[in-house]
Tab-separated table of C-alpha atoms in Angstrom:
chain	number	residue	atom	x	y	z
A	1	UNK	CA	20.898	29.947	13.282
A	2	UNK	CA	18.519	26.684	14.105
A	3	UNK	CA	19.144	24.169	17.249
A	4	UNK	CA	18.803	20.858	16.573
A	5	UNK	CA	18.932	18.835	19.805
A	6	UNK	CA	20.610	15.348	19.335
A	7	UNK	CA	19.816	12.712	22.272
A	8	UNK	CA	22.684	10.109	23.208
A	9	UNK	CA	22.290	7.188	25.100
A	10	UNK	CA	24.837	6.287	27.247
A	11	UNK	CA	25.626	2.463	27.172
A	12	UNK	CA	27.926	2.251	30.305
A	13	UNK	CA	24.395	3.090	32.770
A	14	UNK	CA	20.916	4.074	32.063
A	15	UNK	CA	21.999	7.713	31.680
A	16	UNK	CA	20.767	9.702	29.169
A	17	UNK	CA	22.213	12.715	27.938
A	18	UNK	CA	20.486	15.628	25.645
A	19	UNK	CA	22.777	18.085	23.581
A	20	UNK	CA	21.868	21.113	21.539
A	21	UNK	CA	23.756	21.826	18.362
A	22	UNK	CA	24.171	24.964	16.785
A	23	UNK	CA	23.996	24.813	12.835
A	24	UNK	CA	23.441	27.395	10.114
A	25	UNK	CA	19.644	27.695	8.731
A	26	UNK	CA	20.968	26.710	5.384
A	27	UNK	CA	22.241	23.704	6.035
A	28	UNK	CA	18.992	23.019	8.241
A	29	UNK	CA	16.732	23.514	5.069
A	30	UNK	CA	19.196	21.315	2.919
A	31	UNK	CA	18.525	18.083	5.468
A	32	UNK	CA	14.902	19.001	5.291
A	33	UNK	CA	14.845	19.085	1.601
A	34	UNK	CA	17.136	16.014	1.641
A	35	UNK	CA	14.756	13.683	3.760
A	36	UNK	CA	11.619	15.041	1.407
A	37	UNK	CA	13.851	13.914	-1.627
A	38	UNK	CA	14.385	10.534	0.337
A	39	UNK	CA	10.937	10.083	1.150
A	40	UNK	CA	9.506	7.111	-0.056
A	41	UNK	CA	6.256	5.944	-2.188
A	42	UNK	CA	4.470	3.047	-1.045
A	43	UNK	CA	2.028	0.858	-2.503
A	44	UNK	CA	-0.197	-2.059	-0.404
A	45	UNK	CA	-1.840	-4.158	-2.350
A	46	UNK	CA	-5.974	-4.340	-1.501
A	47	UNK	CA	-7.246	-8.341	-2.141
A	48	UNK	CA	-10.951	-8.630	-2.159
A	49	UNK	CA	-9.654	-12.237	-1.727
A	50	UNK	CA	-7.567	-11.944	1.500
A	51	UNK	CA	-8.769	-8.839	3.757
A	52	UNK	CA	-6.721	-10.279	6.700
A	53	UNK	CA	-3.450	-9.715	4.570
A	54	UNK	CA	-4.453	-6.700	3.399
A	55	UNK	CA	-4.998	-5.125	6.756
A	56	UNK	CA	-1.729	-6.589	8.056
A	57	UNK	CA	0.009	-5.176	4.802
A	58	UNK	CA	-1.232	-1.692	5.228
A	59	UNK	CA	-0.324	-1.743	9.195
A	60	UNK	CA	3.409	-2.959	8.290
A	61	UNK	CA	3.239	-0.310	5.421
A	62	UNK	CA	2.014	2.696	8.533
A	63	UNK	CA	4.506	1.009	11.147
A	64	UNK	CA	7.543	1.682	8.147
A	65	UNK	CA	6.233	4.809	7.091
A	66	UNK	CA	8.557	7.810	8.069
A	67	UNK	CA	7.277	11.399	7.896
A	68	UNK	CA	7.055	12.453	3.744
A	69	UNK	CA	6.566	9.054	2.913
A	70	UNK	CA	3.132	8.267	1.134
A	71	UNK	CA	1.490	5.022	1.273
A	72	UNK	CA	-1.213	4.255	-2.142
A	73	UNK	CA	-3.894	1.250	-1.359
A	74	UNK	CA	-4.559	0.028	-4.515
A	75	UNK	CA	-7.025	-2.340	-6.039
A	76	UNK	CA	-7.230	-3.836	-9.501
A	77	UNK	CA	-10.178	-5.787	-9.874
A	78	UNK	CA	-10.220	-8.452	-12.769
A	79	UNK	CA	-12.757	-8.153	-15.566
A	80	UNK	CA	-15.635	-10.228	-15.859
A	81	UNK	CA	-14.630	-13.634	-17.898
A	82	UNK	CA	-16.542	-13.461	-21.082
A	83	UNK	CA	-16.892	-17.542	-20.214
A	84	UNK	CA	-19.049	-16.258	-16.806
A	85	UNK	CA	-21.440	-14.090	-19.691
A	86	UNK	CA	-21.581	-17.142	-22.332
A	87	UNK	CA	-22.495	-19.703	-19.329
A	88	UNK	CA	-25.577	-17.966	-18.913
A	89	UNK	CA	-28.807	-19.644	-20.590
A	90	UNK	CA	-29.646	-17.098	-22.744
A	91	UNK	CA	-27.339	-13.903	-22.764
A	92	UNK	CA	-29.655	-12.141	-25.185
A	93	UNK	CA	-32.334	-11.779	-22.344
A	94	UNK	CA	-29.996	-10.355	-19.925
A	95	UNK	CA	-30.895	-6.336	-19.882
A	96	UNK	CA	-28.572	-3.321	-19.646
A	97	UNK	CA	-28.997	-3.073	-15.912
A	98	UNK	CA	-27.643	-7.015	-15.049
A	99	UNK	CA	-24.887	-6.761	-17.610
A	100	UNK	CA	-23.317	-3.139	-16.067
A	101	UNK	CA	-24.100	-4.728	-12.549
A	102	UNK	CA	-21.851	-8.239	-13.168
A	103	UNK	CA	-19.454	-6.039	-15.010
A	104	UNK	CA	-19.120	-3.302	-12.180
A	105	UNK	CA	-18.804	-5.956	-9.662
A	106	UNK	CA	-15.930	-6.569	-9.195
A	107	UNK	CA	-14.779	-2.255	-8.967
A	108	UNK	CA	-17.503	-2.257	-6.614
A	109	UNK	CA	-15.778	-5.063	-4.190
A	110	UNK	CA	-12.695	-3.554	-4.627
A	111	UNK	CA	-14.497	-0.012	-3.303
A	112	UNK	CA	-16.116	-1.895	-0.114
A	113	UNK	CA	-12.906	-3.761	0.300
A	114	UNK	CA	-11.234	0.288	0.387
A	115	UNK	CA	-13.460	1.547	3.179
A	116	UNK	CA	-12.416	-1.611	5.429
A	117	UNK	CA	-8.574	-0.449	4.384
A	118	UNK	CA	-9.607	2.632	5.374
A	119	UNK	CA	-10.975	1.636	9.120
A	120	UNK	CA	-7.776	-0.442	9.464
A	121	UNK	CA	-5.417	2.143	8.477
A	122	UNK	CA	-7.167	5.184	10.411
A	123	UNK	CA	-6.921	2.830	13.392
A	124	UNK	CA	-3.231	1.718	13.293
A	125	UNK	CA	-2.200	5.785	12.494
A	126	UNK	CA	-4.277	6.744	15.772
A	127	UNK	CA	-2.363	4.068	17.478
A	128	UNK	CA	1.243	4.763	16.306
A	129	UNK	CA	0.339	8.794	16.432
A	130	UNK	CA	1.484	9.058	13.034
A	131	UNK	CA	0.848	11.517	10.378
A	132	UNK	CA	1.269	9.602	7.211
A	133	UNK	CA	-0.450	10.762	3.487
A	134	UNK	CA	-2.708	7.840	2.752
A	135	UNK	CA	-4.300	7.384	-0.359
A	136	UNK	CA	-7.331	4.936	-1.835
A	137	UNK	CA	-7.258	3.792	-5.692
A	138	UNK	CA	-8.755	1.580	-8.030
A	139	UNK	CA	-7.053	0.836	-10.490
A	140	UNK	CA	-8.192	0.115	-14.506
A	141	UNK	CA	-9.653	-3.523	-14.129
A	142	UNK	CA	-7.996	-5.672	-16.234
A	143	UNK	CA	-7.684	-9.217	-16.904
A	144	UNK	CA	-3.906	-9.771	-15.757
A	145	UNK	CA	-4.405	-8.601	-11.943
A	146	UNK	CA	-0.759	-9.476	-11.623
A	147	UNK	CA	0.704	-7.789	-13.664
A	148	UNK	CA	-1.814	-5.195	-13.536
A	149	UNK	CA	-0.623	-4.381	-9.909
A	150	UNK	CA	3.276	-4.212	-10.860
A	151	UNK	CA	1.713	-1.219	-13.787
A	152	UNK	CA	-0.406	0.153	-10.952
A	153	UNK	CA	3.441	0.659	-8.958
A	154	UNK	CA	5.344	1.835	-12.002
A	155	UNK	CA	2.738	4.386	-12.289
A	156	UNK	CA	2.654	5.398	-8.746
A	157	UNK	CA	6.402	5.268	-8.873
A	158	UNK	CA	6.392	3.185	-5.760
A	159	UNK	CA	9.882	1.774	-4.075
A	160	UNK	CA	8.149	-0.431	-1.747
A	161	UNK	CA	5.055	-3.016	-2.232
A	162	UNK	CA	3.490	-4.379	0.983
A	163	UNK	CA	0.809	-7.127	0.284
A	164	UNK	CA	-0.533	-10.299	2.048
A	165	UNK	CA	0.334	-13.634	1.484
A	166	UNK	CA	-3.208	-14.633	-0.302
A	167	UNK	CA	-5.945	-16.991	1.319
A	168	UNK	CA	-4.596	-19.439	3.206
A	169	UNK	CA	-1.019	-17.554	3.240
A	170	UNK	CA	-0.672	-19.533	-0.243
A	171	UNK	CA	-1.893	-17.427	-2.784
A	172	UNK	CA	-0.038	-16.735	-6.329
A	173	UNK	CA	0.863	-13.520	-6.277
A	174	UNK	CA	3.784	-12.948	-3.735
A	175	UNK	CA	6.051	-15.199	-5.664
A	176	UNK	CA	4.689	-13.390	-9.083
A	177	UNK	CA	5.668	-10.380	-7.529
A	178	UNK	CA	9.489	-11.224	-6.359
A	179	UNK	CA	9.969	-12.530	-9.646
A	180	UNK	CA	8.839	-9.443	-11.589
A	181	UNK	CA	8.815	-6.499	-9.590
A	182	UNK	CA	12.077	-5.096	-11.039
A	183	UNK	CA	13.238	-1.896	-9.246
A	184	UNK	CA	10.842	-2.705	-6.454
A	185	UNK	CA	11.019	-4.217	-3.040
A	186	UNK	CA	8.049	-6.077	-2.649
A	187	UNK	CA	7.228	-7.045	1.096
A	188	UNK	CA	4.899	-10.117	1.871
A	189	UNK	CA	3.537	-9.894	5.021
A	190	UNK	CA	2.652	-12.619	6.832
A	191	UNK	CA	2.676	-11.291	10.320
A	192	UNK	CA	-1.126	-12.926	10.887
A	193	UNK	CA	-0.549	-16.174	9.106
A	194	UNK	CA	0.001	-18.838	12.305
């Protein structure tokens, strides 16, 4: 047999009572394997655009975060606009090294905009003393970020999408998101925005 102690507050006076319940090891193992079945697969959206609603999207994201549940940061960086290439003065001088450097910017922004993620989120799971699986992704770039993202959470197959509002708190993509994220709850957080 397993205890399981069960705490009760008392609402008639600030007592608090503490009782220890007997229960079979089987059933014990079926709640555990029931809460790891219930445990949920979260995905917070990384903006190079809007770090300040990223970080407040992956602290919501920690602060919801029950034990089992795994939070993805993804980012899906846009590809270079072929107009940005043909705006140059002469594209036929620009050598292998300059062309993989504009194209690999934006993955590389997305990277540096990870290991600030990655301060923010080490920070908020030292202060909340949780243990939560976090992992860091970037994503295929593509030239839809939008719905790039929402294929991003399909694959991941994520229940819950935190993300920031966008500069300003008025970007594009939350209401993009409520309207298309079928089977997903997608959670703007605008905690900072004043």
């Amino acid at each position: 047999q397993v205890v399981v102690a069960q705490i009760k507050l008392s609402l008639s006076g600030a007592a608090l009572s503490v009782a220890a319940v007997r229960i079979p090891r089987a059933w014990a193992s079926a709640m555990i394997a029931s809460r790891l079945l219930r445990a949920t697969k979260m995905v917070v959206a990384i903006s190079v655009k809007d770090f300040e609603g990223s970080a407040a999207a992956m602290k919501k994201a920690i602060r919801f975060a029950q034990p089992g549940d795994k939070i993805s940061a993804i980012h899906v960086p846009a590809i270079v606009p072929e107009m940005m290439l043909s705006s140059m003065s002469d594209p036929g001088d620009v050598n292998e090294d300059t062309l993989s450097a504009l194209t690999n910017m934006p993955t590389k922004a997305g990277a540096n905009m990870q290991e600030k993620i990655k301060a923010v989120a080490a920070a908020e799971l030292a202060s909340t003393g949780k243990s939560i699986d976090v992992e860091y992704k970037v994503a295929a770039a593509t030239s839809d970020i939008k719905s790039g993202l929402l294929t991003a959470c399909k694959h991941e197959d994520a229940r819950l999408l935190f993300l920031g509002p966008g500069p300003g708190g008025k970007g594009s993509f939350p209401p993009f998101l409520a309207g298309h994220a079928n089977g997903l709850t997608v959670c703007v957080v605008r905690d900072h925005v004043k």
